[in-house]
XYZ file of C-alpha atoms in Angstrom:
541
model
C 0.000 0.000 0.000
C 1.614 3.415 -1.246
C 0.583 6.291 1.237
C 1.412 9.843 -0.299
C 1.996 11.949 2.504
C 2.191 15.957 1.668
C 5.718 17.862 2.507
C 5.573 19.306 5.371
C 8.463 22.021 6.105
C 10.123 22.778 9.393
C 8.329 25.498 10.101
C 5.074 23.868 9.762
C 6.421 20.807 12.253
C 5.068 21.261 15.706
C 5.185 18.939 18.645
C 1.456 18.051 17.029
C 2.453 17.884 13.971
C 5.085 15.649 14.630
C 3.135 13.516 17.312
C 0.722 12.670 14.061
C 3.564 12.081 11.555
C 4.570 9.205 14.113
C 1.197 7.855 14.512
C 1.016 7.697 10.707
C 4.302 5.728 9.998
C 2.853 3.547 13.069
C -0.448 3.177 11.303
C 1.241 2.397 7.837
C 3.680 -0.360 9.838
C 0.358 -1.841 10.824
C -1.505 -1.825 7.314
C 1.967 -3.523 5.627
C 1.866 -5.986 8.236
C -1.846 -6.730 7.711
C -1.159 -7.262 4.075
C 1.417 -9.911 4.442
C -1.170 -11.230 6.494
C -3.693 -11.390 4.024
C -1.622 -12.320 1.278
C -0.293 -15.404 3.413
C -3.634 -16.231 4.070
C -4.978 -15.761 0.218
C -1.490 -18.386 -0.390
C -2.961 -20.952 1.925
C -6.510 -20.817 0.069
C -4.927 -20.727 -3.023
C -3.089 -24.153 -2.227
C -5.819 -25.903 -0.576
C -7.877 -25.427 -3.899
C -4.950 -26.797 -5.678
C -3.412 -23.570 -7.134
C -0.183 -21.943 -7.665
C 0.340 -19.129 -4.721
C 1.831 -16.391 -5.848
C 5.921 -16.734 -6.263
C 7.999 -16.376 -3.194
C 11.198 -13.964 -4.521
C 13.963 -13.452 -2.916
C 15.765 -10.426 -2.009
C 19.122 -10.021 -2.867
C 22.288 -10.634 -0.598
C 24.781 -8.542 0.755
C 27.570 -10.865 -0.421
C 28.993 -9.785 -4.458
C 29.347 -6.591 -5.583
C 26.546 -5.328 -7.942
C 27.301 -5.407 -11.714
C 27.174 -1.543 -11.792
C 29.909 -1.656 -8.776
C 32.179 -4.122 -11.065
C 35.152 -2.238 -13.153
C 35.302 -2.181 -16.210
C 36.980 -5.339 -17.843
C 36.328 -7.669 -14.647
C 35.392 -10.841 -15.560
C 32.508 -12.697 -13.700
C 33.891 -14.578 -11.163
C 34.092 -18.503 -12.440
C 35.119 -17.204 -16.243
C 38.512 -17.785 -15.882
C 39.728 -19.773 -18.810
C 41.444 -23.211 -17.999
C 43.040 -25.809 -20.575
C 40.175 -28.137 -20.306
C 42.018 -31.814 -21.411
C 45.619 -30.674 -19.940
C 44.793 -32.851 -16.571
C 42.623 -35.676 -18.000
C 43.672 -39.158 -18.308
C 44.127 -40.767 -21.432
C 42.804 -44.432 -21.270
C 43.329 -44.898 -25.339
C 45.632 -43.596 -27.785
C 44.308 -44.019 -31.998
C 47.122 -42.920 -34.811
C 45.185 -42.181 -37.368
C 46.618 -41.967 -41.128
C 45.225 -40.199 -44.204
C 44.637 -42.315 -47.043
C 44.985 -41.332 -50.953
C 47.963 -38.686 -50.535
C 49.622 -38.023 -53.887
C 53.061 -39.668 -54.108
C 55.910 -37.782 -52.079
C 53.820 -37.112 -49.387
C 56.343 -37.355 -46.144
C 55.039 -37.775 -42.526
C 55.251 -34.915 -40.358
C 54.001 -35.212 -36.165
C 50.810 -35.763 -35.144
C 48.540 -33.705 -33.294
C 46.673 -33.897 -30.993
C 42.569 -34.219 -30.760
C 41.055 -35.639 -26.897
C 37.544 -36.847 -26.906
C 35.742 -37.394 -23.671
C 33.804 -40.717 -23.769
C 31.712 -42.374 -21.415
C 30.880 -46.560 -22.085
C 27.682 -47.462 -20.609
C 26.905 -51.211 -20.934
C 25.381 -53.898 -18.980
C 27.693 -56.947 -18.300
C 27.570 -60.470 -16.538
C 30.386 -62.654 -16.101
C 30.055 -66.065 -14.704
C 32.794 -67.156 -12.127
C 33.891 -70.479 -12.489
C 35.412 -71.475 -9.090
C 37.369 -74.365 -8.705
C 36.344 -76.777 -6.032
C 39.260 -78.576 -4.464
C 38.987 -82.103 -2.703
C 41.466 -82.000 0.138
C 43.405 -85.231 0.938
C 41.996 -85.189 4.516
C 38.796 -84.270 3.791
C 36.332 -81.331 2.859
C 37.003 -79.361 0.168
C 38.273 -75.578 -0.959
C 36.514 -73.332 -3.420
C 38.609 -71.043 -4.672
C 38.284 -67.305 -3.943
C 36.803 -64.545 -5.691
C 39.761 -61.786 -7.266
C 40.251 -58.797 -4.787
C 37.107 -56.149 -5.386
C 35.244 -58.384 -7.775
C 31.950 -58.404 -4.773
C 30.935 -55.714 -2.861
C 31.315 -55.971 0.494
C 27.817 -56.456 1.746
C 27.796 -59.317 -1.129
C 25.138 -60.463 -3.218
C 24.431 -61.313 -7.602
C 25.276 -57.284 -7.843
C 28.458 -55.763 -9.089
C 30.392 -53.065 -6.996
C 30.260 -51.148 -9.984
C 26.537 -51.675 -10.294
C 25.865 -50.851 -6.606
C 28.303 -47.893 -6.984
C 26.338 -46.452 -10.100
C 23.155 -47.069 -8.369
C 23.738 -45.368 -4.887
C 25.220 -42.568 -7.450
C 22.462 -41.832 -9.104
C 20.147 -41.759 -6.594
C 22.106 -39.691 -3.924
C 24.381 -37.392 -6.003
C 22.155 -36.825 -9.371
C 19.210 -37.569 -6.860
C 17.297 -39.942 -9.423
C 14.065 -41.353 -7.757
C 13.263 -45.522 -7.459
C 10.855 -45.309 -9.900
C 12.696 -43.722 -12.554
C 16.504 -45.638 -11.535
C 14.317 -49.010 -11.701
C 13.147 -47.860 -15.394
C 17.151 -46.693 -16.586
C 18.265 -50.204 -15.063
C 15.645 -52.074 -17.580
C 16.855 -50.145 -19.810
C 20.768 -50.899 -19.512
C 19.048 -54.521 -19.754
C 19.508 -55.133 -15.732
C 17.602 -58.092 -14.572
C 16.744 -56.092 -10.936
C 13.321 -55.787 -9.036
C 12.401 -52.881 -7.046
C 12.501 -54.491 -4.101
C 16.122 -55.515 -4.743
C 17.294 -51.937 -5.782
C 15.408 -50.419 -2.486
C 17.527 -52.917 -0.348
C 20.878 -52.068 -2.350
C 19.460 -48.264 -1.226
C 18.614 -48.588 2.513
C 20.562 -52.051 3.497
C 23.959 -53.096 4.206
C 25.210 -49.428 4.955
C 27.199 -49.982 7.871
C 30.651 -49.240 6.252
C 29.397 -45.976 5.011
C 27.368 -44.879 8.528
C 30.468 -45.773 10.959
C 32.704 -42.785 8.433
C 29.970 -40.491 8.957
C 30.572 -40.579 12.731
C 34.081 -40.152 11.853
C 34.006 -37.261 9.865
C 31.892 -35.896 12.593
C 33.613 -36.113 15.783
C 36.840 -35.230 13.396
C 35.544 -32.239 12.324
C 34.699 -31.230 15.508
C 37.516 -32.151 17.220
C 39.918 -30.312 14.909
C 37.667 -26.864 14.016
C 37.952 -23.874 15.697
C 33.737 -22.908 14.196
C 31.264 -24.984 13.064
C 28.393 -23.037 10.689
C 24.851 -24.607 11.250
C 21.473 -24.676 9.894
C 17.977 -26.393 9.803
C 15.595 -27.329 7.013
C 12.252 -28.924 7.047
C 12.672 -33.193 5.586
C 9.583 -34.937 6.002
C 9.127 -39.007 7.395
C 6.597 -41.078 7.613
C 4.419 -38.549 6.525
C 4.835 -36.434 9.153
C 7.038 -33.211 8.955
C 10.290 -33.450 10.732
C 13.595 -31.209 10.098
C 17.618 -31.778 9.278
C 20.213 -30.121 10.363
C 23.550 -29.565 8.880
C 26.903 -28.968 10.937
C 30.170 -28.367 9.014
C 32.694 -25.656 7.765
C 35.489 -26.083 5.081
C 36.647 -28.943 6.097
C 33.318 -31.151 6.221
C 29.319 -31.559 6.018
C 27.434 -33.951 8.471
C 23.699 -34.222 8.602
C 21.347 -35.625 10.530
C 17.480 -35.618 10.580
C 15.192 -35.566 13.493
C 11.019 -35.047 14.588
C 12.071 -31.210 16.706
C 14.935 -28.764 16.158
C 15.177 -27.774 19.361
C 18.598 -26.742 21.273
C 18.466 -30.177 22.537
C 17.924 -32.369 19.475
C 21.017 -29.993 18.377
C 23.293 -31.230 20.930
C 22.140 -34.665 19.813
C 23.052 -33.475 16.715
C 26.730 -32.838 17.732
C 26.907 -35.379 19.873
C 26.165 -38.174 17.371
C 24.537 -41.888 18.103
C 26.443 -42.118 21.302
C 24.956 -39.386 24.178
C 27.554 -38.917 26.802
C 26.124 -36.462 29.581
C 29.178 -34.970 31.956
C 29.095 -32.262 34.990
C 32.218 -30.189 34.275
C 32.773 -26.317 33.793
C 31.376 -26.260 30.592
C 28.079 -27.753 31.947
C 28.326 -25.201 35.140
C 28.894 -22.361 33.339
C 25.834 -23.116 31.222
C 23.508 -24.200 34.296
C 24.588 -20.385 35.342
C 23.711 -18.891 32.252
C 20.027 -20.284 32.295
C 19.677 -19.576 36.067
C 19.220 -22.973 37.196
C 18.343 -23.397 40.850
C 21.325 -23.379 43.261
C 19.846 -26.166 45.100
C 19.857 -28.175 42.062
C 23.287 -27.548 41.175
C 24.312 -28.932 44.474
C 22.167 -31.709 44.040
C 24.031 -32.628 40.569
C 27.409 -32.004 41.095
C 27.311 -34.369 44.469
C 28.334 -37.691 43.099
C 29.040 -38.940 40.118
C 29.796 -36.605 37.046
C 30.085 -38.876 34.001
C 27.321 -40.690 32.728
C 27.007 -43.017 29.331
C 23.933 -42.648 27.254
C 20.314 -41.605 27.907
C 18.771 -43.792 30.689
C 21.800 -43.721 32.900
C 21.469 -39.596 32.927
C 17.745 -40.624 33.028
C 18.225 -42.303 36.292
C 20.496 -40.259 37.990
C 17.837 -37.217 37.316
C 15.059 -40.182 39.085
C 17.094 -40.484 41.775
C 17.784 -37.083 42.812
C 13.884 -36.271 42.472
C 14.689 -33.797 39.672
C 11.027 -33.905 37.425
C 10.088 -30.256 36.562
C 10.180 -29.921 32.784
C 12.277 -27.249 32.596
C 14.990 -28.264 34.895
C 15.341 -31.478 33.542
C 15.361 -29.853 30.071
C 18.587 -27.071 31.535
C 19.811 -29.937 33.499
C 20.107 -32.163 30.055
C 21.009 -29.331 27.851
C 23.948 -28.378 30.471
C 24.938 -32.237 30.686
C 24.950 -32.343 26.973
C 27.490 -29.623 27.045
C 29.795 -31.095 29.143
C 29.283 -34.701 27.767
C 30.871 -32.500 24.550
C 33.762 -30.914 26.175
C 34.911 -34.153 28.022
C 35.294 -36.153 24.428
C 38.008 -33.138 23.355
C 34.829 -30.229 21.641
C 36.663 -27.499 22.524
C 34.489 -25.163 24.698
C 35.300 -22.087 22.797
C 34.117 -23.969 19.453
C 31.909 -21.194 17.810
C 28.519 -21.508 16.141
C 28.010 -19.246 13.109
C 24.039 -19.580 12.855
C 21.132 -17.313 11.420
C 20.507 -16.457 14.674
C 18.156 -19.290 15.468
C 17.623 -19.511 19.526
C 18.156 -23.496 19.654
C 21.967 -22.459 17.962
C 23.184 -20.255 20.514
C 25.273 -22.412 22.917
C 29.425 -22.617 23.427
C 30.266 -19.119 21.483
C 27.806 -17.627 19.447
C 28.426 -15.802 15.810
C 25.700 -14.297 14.044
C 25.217 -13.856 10.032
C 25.016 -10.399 8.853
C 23.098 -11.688 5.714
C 19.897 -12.738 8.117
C 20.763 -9.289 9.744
C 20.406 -7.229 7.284
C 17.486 -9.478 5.603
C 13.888 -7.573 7.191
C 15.381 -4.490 5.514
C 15.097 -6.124 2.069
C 12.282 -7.749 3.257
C 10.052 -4.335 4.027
C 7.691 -3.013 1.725
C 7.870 1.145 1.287
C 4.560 3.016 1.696
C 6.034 6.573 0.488
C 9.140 7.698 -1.010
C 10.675 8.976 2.105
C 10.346 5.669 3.828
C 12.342 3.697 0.927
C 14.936 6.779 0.832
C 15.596 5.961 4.507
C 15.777 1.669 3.888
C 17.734 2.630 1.245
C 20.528 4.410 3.324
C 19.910 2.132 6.338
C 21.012 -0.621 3.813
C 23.785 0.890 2.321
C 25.012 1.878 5.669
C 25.199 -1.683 6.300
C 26.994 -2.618 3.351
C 29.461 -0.127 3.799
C 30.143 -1.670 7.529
C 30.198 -5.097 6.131
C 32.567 -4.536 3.383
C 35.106 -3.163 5.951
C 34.720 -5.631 8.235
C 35.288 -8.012 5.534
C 38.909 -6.563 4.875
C 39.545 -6.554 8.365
C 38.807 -10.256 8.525
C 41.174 -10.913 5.393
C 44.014 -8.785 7.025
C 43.498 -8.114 10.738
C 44.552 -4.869 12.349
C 44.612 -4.457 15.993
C 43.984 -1.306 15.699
C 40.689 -1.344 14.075
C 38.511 -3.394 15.845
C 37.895 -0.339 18.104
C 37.122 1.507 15.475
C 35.101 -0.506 13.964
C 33.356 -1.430 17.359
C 32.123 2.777 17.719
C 30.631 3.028 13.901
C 28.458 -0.397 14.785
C 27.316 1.433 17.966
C 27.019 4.682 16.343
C 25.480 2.886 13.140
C 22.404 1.189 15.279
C 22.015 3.966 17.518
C 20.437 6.254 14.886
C 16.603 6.930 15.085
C 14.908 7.155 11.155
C 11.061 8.019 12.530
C 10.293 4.786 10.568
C 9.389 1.937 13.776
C 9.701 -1.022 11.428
C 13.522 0.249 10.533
C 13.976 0.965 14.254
C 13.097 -2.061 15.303
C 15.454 -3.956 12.771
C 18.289 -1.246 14.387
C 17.505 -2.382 17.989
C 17.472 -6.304 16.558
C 20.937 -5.547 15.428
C 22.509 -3.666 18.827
C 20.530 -6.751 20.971
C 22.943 -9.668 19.052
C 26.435 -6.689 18.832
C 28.381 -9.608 20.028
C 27.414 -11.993 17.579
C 27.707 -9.803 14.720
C 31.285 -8.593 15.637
C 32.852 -11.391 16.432
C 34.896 -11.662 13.804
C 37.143 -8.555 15.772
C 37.636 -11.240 18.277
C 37.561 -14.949 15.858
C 38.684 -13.381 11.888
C 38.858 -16.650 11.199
C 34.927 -16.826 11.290
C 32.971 -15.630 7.779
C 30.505 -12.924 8.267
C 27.453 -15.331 6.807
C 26.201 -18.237 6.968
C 25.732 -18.716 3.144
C 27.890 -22.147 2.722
C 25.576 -23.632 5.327
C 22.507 -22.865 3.491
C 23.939 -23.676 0.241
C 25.145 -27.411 1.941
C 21.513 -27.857 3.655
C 19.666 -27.014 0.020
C 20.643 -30.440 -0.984
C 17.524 -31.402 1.200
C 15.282 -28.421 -0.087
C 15.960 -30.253 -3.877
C 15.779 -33.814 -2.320
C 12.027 -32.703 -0.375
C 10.407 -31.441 -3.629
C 11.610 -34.210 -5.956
C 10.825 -37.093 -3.530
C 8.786 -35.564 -0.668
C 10.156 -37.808 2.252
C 11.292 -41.083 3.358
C 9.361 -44.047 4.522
C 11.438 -46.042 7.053
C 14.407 -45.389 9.698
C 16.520 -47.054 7.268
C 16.146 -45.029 4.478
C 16.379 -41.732 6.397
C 19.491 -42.822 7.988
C 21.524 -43.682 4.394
C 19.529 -40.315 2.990
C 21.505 -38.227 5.970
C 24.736 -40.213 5.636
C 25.132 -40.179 1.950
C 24.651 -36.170 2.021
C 27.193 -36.139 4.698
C 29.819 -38.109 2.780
C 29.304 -36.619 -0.824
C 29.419 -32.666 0.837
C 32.308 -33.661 2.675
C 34.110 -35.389 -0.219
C 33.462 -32.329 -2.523
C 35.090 -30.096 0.212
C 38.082 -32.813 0.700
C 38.632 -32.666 -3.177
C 37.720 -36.467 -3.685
C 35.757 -37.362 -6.409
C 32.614 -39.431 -4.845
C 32.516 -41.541 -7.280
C 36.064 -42.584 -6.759
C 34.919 -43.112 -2.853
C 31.750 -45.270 -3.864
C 34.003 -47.724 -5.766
C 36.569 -47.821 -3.033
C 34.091 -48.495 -0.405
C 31.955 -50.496 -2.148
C 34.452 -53.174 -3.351
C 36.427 -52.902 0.142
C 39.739 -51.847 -1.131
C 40.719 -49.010 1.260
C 42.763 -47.437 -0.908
C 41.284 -44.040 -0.610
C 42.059 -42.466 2.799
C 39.557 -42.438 5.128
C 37.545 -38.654 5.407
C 38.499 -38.018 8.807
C 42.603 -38.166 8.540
C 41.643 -35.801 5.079
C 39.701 -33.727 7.631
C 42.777 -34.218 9.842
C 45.306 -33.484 7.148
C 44.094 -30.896 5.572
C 43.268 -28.659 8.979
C 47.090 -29.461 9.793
C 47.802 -27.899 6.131
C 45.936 -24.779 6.666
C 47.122 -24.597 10.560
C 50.646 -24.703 8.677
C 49.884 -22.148 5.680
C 48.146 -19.401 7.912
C 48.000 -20.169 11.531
C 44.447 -21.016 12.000
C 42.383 -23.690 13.304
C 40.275 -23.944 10.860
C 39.571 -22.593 6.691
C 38.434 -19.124 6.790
């Protein structure tokens, strides 16, 4: 709704005058808010009749320069030209002669011409094994050749069960239409056998997921976070994604609360311990002193859920909420004992259930209602205008300082934030975004304190819209099983594109048990140590 307002000049504002000017933008906060309302609403009707709603799009981000900002002769970023067959490897080499050259014609060199194949074509060998009577009795067969089965055995190729768990997890293929391309390829397969080569038989590939986990934990100095919605059973449920640089892990769940994310960190195996970590956090939520007492007489180490269970039984602690702090704070601790370090920090949009150990916030979300508001008048989108470029400007400098710190600038720095959300615009909506901004100071600058920390959360979101894809081709999964390989398989395809390891190359490995390939977590390892060497910190910036 566009509200023309007429100009009034400084003479003409009074204490009345202005006292009504307020009321307005107040009344035109209200009428914008009202209209999201409605138009939310008129979505929801439009869907339960079975129609489009109307298009969800998205503001821009402050991360990347506008085209009109970019010099002349820059090149968009990814143009850079490459050889593109200097690095390939040549499986075949063809001469290939003329024919009908006049007489005299002498032989120069060759040159060169690389053509990228790829050989698709079904293939079933029979195995004749040798059976061996033995002098004393029984009998030997004779052994299959190193990687010829998989390792969770069966009538199916590794290179079959490789393709298959391929297609369906990294060009996220669906049953039906895999089952239909195997037919094709003139597989003999039913779709109950491909949905157990799917879901079963996973073990090998869910213990490195753990791995990479409690690797990447144990040797990063942040860990960026998010949450998405992935449906099971029918029901709507939510995954959320942990990683950095250096990995990806992701695990789904029914809640995304704080305490399904310590789960999350934790892994399968829920060690609750009452250390500082844990105190510190019992202080921080104001838990009872009389509690605290209780707790931290007798033991302080406890392994998995129902012997923390019991030991909360047994001291009579049932309230909701302190058994929820209690947990949460046990959680914690549980963390630090196993080597988390407790200044690990969180980069997060911000989300409550995210905050725990040290907290960084993303100036993207930050800066996000601005983009978000809808101007009534031409004065109010002059001042979102300036708000946002004021904003940009801050961001872009702390940006440098994060590439090349300078002691003397966080202070600096620290007084135009302060100065920068102290400002009043007469516009409530802008205010309040302002006040949003000064409540959550020390998340948004603590890259002064931790440059090694980016200023977003983008590479989070990007990691977790892997599900977003995966929800609106498939919708969901159907069983514990297939949930489980759906989270692992992200996990270890992110995580090998970070690593540099072509998945592929890790499906055949694992798949035909050949260990060649390093295992993710000493590449996790490895490559921390690299970066620790190259520019002193704990973690890829």
């Amino acid at each position: 709704m566009r509200i023309e307002l007429p100009e009034v000049g400084p003479e003409e504002r009074t204490p009345l005058v202005e006292a009504l000017l307020a009321i307005n933008r107040q009344l035109a906060d209200r009428v914008a808010e009202l209209e999201q309302t409605h138009q939310q609403l008129r979505d929801e009707i439009a869907r339960l009749k079975g129609q489009k709603p109307r298009p969800d799009i998205k503001p821009s981000v402050l991360e990347g320069a506008p085209k009109a900002q970019r010099k002349e002769g820059d090149k968009r970023p990814g143009s850079a030209k490459r050889p593109k067959t200097a690095e390939l490897t040549i499986h075949h080499e063809v001469p290939l002669h003329a024919e009908g050259l006049p007489e005299g014609s002498k032989f120069r060199c060759y040159e060169s011409y690389v053509v990228q194949e790829l050989v698709i074509q079904n293939q079933n060998i029979r195995y004749l094994r040798a059976r061996y009577d033995l002098p004393g009795g029984g009998s030997v067969l004779a052994p299959f050749p190193e990687g010829v089965l998989p390792v969770a055995g069966g009538h199916f190729g590794p290179n079959l069960i490789a393709y298959i768990l391929d297609q369906y997890h990294q060009a996220q293929v669906t049953e039906p239409l895999l089952l239909e391309q195997l037919w094709e390829y003139g597989i003999d397969i039913s779709a109950g056998q491909l949905h157990r080569i799917l879901t079963e038989n996973h073990e090998v590939f869910h213990q490195e997921k753990d791995e990479i986990r409690a690797a990447g934990l144990a040797v990063s100095s942040y860990v960026g976070t998010d949450d998405t919605g992935a449906r099971h059973q029918g029901k709507n449920g939510y995954c959320t994604v942990i990683g950095n640089d250096l990995f990806a892990y992701f695990e789904s769940s029914a809640s995304k609360s704080r305490l399904n994310f310590l789960h999350v960190l934790q892994g399968s195996q829920h060690d609750y311990a009452i250390n500082d970590a844990t105190l510190a956090y019992w202080k921080r939520q104001e838990l009872a002193a009389a509690l605290v007492d209780k707790l931290t007489h007798g033991p302080r180490e406890f392994v998995g859920e129902q012997a923390w269970q019991s030991r909360l039984t047994e001291l009579a602690i049932t309230t909701e909420r302190h058994v929820l702090i209690a947990t949460e704070g046990a959680l914690i601790g549980g963390l630090v004992a196993r080597g988390v370090s407790p200044e690990l920090l969180v980069l997060s949009d911000g989300a409550p259930q995210f905050v725990i150990f040290v907290h960084a916030g993303c100036w993207v979300h930050a800066e996000r209602p601005l983009a978000k508001l809808v101007p009534y008048n031409d004065e109010h989108r002059a001042v979102i205008e300036t708000v946002r470029t004021q904003i940009w400007e801050l961001y872009k400098d702390l940006k440098a300082y994060r590439l090349q710190p300078d002691e003397t600038e966080p202070s600096v720095l620290e007084a135009r934030f302060d100065a920068f959300v102290a400002q009043r615009t007469g516009y409530p909506n802008i205010n309040g975004v302002l006040k949003e901004m000064r409540d959550h100071k020390a998340d948004l600058l603590r890259v002064l304190l931790r440059p090694e920390v980016p200023l977003h959360n983008n590479a989070m979101e990007s990691d977790i819209r892997e599900y977003v894809k995966r929800r609106k081709i498939s919708g969901g999964t159907r069983n514990e099983a297939g949930r489980r390989c759906r989270d692992t398989f992200a996990s270890l395809k992110k995580t090998c594109r970070k690593l540099g390891v072509r998945f592929w190359d890790y499906l055949q490995d694992r798949v035909r048990g050949l260990g060649r390939l390093p295992r993710l977590a000493d590449l996790i390892c490895r490559k921390a140590r690299q970066t620790i060497a190259q520019n002193g910190q704990a973690v890829p910036a």
